Amino acid sequence: MSDEQISSRKARIPSAEAHAYVKSILEVNGVSPEHASIVADCLVAADLRGVDTHGVNRIPSYVARIRQGVLDPKAEPELKEITPVVAQVDGKNGFGFVSAKLGMAKAIDMAKVFGIGMVSVKHSNHFGMSAWVVQQALDAGLMSLVFTNSSPALPVWGGKSKLMGVSPIACGAPGNEHPFILDMAPSIAARGKIYKAKRRGERIPKDWALDAEGRQTDDPSAALEGVMLPMGGPKGSALAIMMDVFSGVLSGSAFAGHVTNPYDPSRPADVGHFLVAIKPDLFMSMEDFKERMEYLYQRVVGSDKMAGVDRIYMPGELEQLVHEERSRSGIPYVEAEIEALNEEARRVGSREIKVTGWEE
């Protein structure tokens, strides 16, 4: 069987199996059971939503950083209250998932009392899919803003070298049946999609990135040597700079091109986050707010459709549908991905992902 045939086979893995794999390998690598469970929750949540670029396949890069001593698996983030509605978390170079969850929990507590809560996080690491932090606020019935900065991948408008990160901007608001969740990168495509294409031996659209010589490319390896392209030209570039201001400059973390790539195990990442939770019923009842959100939803999805469009979706709705489907049928991983994950497990003697059948 050729390498191409091997990489094209898929297996559907139950979310509980994927969670057990992540928790096991992290614990063997020195992460506490509590923190390992938080990371597993977030990575599996990404895979369930179809955000495969930020799911369980990130594990090899995370454990490589632990082995190199540039991510502290035993770090306990430190929370400091600044004002009644402002706090800061020092991530102590631990997992970004743990620091962000602590930060949003504090923002939620403040917002429930004072209407709004803001938390800045410093000295953190990659926290995966931003939507899980938004969901944390939604589960508490709150609106949210979730910002983070990231390693250089994007040129500023008019430049040609990597300077800004492909840093996601995310926010959310509760509804009756249809919550609003926005989680998007300021680039044409998230950089994780380039890594995913490389991992799976796939090509990428030519308008996603430039190679090291500044030429359009459909080769993910060449794209990673070059730069991502901002969405909307100067607008995407400006959003990337905004993420750096609020997440890096304000927090005291790395900024202006000095955040370390999560796939680079040479030094700490020093990522910053900016988290805000807001009570939706500050100016009206929660019932009225949710009714207005439902009206907005119906207006959006009921809009007149352009030619060739069968259905219009609210931001986050497609991922919600994928979550429902994958919760039933399992998370699809290609064979090469499962082999890479199990190789990491065998390396430390932790639990491997069990496959019960393959799909061609």
CSV table of N, CA and C in Angstrom, one decimal, residues 218-302:
chain,number,residue,atom,x,y,z
A,218,ASP,N,0.6,26.4,-3.8
A,218,ASP,CA,-0.4,25.4,-3.3
A,218,ASP,C,0.3,24.3,-2.5
A,219,ASP,N,1.6,24.5,-2.2
A,219,ASP,CA,2.4,23.6,-1.4
A,219,ASP,C,2.4,24.0,0.0
A,220,PRO,N,1.8,23.3,1.0
A,220,PRO,CA,1.8,23.7,2.4
A,220,PRO,C,3.1,23.9,3.0
A,221,SER,N,4.1,23.1,2.6
A,221,SER,CA,5.5,23.2,3.1
A,221,SER,C,6.1,24.5,2.7
A,222,ALA,N,5.9,24.9,1.4
A,222,ALA,CA,6.4,26.1,0.9
A,222,ALA,C,5.7,27.3,1.6
A,223,ALA,N,4.4,27.1,1.8
A,223,ALA,CA,3.6,28.2,2.5
A,223,ALA,C,4.1,28.5,3.9
A,224,LEU,N,4.5,27.4,4.6
A,224,LEU,CA,5.0,27.6,5.9
A,224,LEU,C,6.4,28.3,6.0
A,225,GLU,N,7.1,28.2,4.9
A,225,GLU,CA,8.4,28.9,4.8
A,225,GLU,C,8.2,30.4,4.4
A,226,GLY,N,7.0,30.7,3.9
A,226,GLY,CA,6.6,32.0,3.4
A,226,GLY,C,5.7,32.7,4.4
A,227,VAL,N,4.7,33.4,3.9
A,227,VAL,CA,3.8,34.2,4.8
A,227,VAL,C,2.3,33.8,4.4
A,228,MET,N,1.5,34.0,5.4
A,228,MET,CA,0.0,33.9,5.2
A,228,MET,C,-0.4,35.2,4.6
A,229,LEU,N,-1.5,35.3,4.0
A,229,LEU,CA,-2.1,36.5,3.4
A,229,LEU,C,-3.3,37.0,4.2
A,230,PRO,N,-3.3,38.3,4.6
A,230,PRO,CA,-4.4,38.8,5.4
A,230,PRO,C,-5.7,38.9,4.6
A,231,MET,N,-6.8,38.6,5.2
A,231,MET,CA,-8.1,38.8,4.5
A,231,MET,C,-8.4,40.3,4.4
A,232,GLY,N,-9.0,40.6,3.2
A,232,GLY,CA,-9.3,42.0,3.0
A,232,GLY,C,-8.2,43.0,3.0
A,233,GLY,N,-7.0,42.5,2.7
A,233,GLY,CA,-5.8,43.4,2.6
A,233,GLY,C,-5.5,44.1,3.8
A,234,PRO,N,-5.5,45.4,3.8
A,234,PRO,CA,-5.2,46.2,5.0
A,234,PRO,C,-6.1,46.0,6.2
A,235,LYS,N,-7.3,45.6,5.9
A,235,LYS,CA,-8.3,45.3,7.0
A,235,LYS,C,-7.9,44.1,7.9
A,236,GLY,N,-7.5,43.1,7.2
A,236,GLY,CA,-7.0,41.9,8.0
A,236,GLY,C,-5.7,42.2,8.7
A,237,SER,N,-4.8,43.0,8.1
A,237,SER,CA,-3.6,43.4,8.7
A,237,SER,C,-3.9,44.2,10.0
A,238,ALA,N,-4.8,45.1,9.9
A,238,ALA,CA,-5.1,45.9,11.1
A,238,ALA,C,-5.7,45.1,12.2
A,239,LEU,N,-6.6,44.1,11.9
A,239,LEU,CA,-7.1,43.3,12.9
A,239,LEU,C,-6.0,42.5,13.6
A,240,ALA,N,-5.0,42.0,12.9
A,240,ALA,CA,-3.9,41.3,13.5
A,240,ALA,C,-3.1,42.2,14.4
A,241,ILE,N,-2.9,43.4,14.0
A,241,ILE,CA,-2.2,44.4,14.9
A,241,ILE,C,-3.1,44.7,16.2
A,242,MET,N,-4.4,44.8,16.0
A,242,MET,CA,-5.3,45.0,17.1
A,242,MET,C,-5.2,43.8,18.1
A,243,MET,N,-5.1,42.6,17.7
A,243,MET,CA,-4.9,41.5,18.6
A,243,MET,C,-3.7,41.6,19.4
A,244,ASP,N,-2.6,42.1,18.7
A,244,ASP,CA,-1.3,42.2,19.4
A,244,ASP,C,-1.4,43.3,20.5
A,245,VAL,N,-2.1,44.4,20.2
A,245,VAL,CA,-2.2,45.5,21.1
A,245,VAL,C,-3.0,45.0,22.4
A,246,PHE,N,-4.1,44.4,22.2
A,246,PHE,CA,-4.9,44.0,23.4
A,246,PHE,C,-4.4,42.8,24.1
A,247,SER,N,-3.8,41.9,23.4
A,247,SER,CA,-3.3,40.6,24.0
A,247,SER,C,-1.8,40.7,24.4
A,248,GLY,N,-1.0,41.3,23.6
A,248,GLY,CA,0.4,41.4,24.0
A,248,GLY,C,0.9,42.6,24.7
A,249,VAL,N,0.7,43.8,24.0
A,249,VAL,CA,1.1,45.0,24.6
A,249,VAL,C,0.5,45.3,26.0
A,250,LEU,N,-0.8,45.1,26.1
A,250,LEU,CA,-1.5,45.4,27.3
A,250,LEU,C,-1.2,44.5,28.5
A,251,SER,N,-0.9,43.2,28.1
A,251,SER,CA,-0.7,42.2,29.2
A,251,SER,C,0.7,42.2,29.7
A,252,GLY,N,1.7,42.6,28.9
A,252,GLY,CA,3.1,42.5,29.3
A,252,GLY,C,3.7,41.2,28.8
A,253,SER,N,3.0,40.6,27.8
A,253,SER,CA,3.6,39.4,27.2
A,253,SER,C,4.3,39.8,25.9
A,254,ALA,N,4.8,38.8,25.2
A,254,ALA,CA,5.5,39.1,23.9
A,254,ALA,C,4.6,39.7,22.9
A,255,PHE,N,5.1,40.6,22.0
A,255,PHE,CA,4.3,41.2,21.0
A,255,PHE,C,5.3,41.7,19.9
A,256,ALA,N,4.7,42.2,18.8
A,256,ALA,CA,5.5,42.8,17.7
A,256,ALA,C,6.5,41.8,17.1
A,257,GLY,N,5.9,40.5,16.9
A,257,GLY,CA,6.7,39.5,16.2
A,257,GLY,C,7.6,38.6,17.1
A,258,HIS,N,7.4,38.8,18.5
A,258,HIS,CA,8.3,38.0,19.4
A,258,HIS,C,7.6,36.8,20.1
A,259,VAL,N,6.4,36.5,19.7
A,259,VAL,CA,5.7,35.3,20.2
A,259,VAL,C,6.4,34.1,19.5
A,260,THR,N,6.7,33.1,20.3
A,260,THR,CA,7.3,31.9,19.7
A,260,THR,C,6.2,30.9,19.1
A,261,ASN,N,6.5,30.4,17.9
A,261,ASN,CA,5.6,29.5,17.3
A,261,ASN,C,5.4,28.2,18.1
A,262,PRO,N,4.1,27.7,18.3
A,262,PRO,CA,3.9,26.6,19.1
A,262,PRO,C,4.6,25.3,18.6
A,263,TYR,N,5.0,25.3,17.3
A,263,TYR,CA,5.7,24.2,16.8
A,263,TYR,C,7.2,24.4,16.9
A,264,ASP,N,7.7,25.4,17.5
A,264,ASP,CA,9.1,25.7,17.7
A,264,ASP,C,9.4,25.4,19.2
A,265,PRO,N,10.1,24.3,19.5
A,265,PRO,CA,10.4,23.9,20.9
A,265,PRO,C,11.7,24.5,21.4
A,266,SER,N,12.1,25.7,20.9
A,266,SER,CA,13.4,26.3,21.3
A,266,SER,C,13.3,27.2,22.5
A,267,ARG,N,12.1,27.9,22.7
A,267,ARG,CA,12.0,28.8,23.8
A,267,ARG,C,10.5,29.0,24.1
A,268,PRO,N,10.2,29.6,25.3
A,268,PRO,CA,8.9,29.8,25.8
A,268,PRO,C,8.1,30.7,24.8
A,269,ALA,N,6.8,30.5,24.6
A,269,ALA,CA,6.0,31.2,23.7
A,269,ALA,C,5.7,32.6,24.1
A,270,ASP,N,5.4,32.8,25.4
A,270,ASP,CA,5.0,34.1,26.0
A,270,ASP,C,3.8,34.7,25.3
A,271,VAL,N,2.7,34.0,25.2
A,271,VAL,CA,1.5,34.4,24.5
A,271,VAL,C,0.7,35.2,25.5
A,272,GLY,N,0.0,36.2,25.0
A,272,GLY,CA,-1.0,37.0,25.9
A,272,GLY,C,-2.4,36.8,25.4
A,273,HIS,N,-3.4,36.9,26.3
A,273,HIS,CA,-4.8,36.8,26.0
A,273,HIS,C,-5.5,38.0,26.6
A,274,PHE,N,-6.7,38.3,26.1
A,274,PHE,CA,-7.5,39.4,26.6
A,274,PHE,C,-9.0,38.8,26.6
A,275,LEU,N,-9.6,38.7,27.8
A,275,LEU,CA,-10.9,38.1,27.9
A,275,LEU,C,-11.9,39.0,28.6
A,276,VAL,N,-13.1,39.1,28.0
A,276,VAL,CA,-14.1,40.0,28.6
A,276,VAL,C,-15.4,39.2,28.7
A,277,ALA,N,-16.1,39.3,29.8
A,277,ALA,CA,-17.4,38.7,30.0
A,277,ALA,C,-18.4,39.8,30.3
A,278,ILE,N,-19.6,39.7,29.7
A,278,ILE,CA,-20.6,40.8,29.8
A,278,ILE,C,-22.0,40.2,30.1
A,279,LYS,N,-22.7,40.8,31.0
A,279,LYS,CA,-24.1,40.4,31.3
A,279,LYS,C,-25.0,40.9,30.1
A,280,PRO,N,-25.8,40.0,29.5
A,280,PRO,CA,-26.6,40.4,28.4
A,280,PRO,C,-27.8,41.2,28.9
A,281,ASP,N,-28.2,41.1,30.2
A,281,ASP,CA,-29.4,41.7,30.7
A,281,ASP,C,-29.1,43.0,31.4
A,282,LEU,N,-28.1,43.7,31.0
A,282,LEU,CA,-27.8,45.0,31.7
A,282,LEU,C,-28.8,46.1,31.3
A,283,PHE,N,-29.4,46.1,30.1
A,283,PHE,CA,-30.3,47.1,29.7
A,283,PHE,C,-31.7,46.7,29.4
A,284,MET,N,-31.9,45.4,29.6
A,284,MET,CA,-33.3,44.8,29.4
A,284,MET,C,-33.3,43.5,30.0
A,285,SER,N,-34.4,42.8,30.1
A,285,SER,CA,-34.5,41.5,30.7
A,285,SER,C,-33.8,40.5,29.8
A,286,MET,N,-33.4,39.4,30.4
A,286,MET,CA,-32.7,38.3,29.6
A,286,MET,C,-33.7,37.8,28.6
A,287,GLU,N,-35.0,37.7,29.0
A,287,GLU,CA,-36.0,37.2,28.0
A,287,GLU,C,-36.0,38.1,26.8
A,288,ASP,N,-36.0,39.4,27.0
A,288,ASP,CA,-36.1,40.3,25.9
A,288,ASP,C,-34.8,40.2,25.0
A,289,PHE,N,-33.7,40.1,25.7
A,289,PHE,CA,-32.4,40.0,25.0
A,289,PHE,C,-32.4,38.7,24.0
A,290,LYS,N,-32.8,37.6,24.6
A,290,LYS,CA,-32.8,36.4,23.8
A,290,LYS,C,-33.9,36.4,22.7
A,291,GLU,N,-35.0,37.1,22.9
A,291,GLU,CA,-36.0,37.3,21.9
A,291,GLU,C,-35.4,38.1,20.7
A,292,ARG,N,-34.6,39.1,21.1
A,292,ARG,CA,-34.0,40.0,20.1
A,292,ARG,C,-32.9,39.2,19.3
A,293,MET,N,-32.2,38.4,20.0
A,293,MET,CA,-31.2,37.5,19.4
A,293,MET,C,-31.9,36.5,18.4
A,294,GLU,N,-33.0,36.0,18.8
A,294,GLU,CA,-33.7,35.1,17.9
A,294,GLU,C,-34.2,35.8,16.7
A,295,TYR,N,-34.7,37.0,16.9
A,295,TYR,CA,-35.2,37.8,15.7
A,295,TYR,C,-34.0,38.1,14.8
A,296,LEU,N,-32.9,38.4,15.3
A,296,LEU,CA,-31.7,38.6,14.5
A,296,LEU,C,-31.3,37.3,13.7
A,297,TYR,N,-31.4,36.2,14.4
A,297,TYR,CA,-31.1,34.9,13.8
A,297,TYR,C,-32.0,34.7,12.6
A,298,GLN,N,-33.3,34.8,12.8
A,298,GLN,CA,-34.3,34.6,11.8
A,298,GLN,C,-34.1,35.5,10.6
A,299,ARG,N,-33.7,36.8,10.9
A,299,ARG,CA,-33.5,37.7,9.8
A,299,ARG,C,-32.3,37.3,9.0
A,300,VAL,N,-31.2,36.9,9.7
A,300,VAL,CA,-30.0,36.5,9.0
A,300,VAL,C,-30.2,35.2,8.1
A,301,VAL,N,-30.7,34.2,8.7
A,301,VAL,CA,-30.9,32.9,7.9
A,301,VAL,C,-32.0,33.0,6.9
A,302,GLY,N,-33.0,33.9,7.1
A,302,GLY,CA,-34.1,34.1,6.2
A,302,GLY,C,-33.8,35.1,5.1
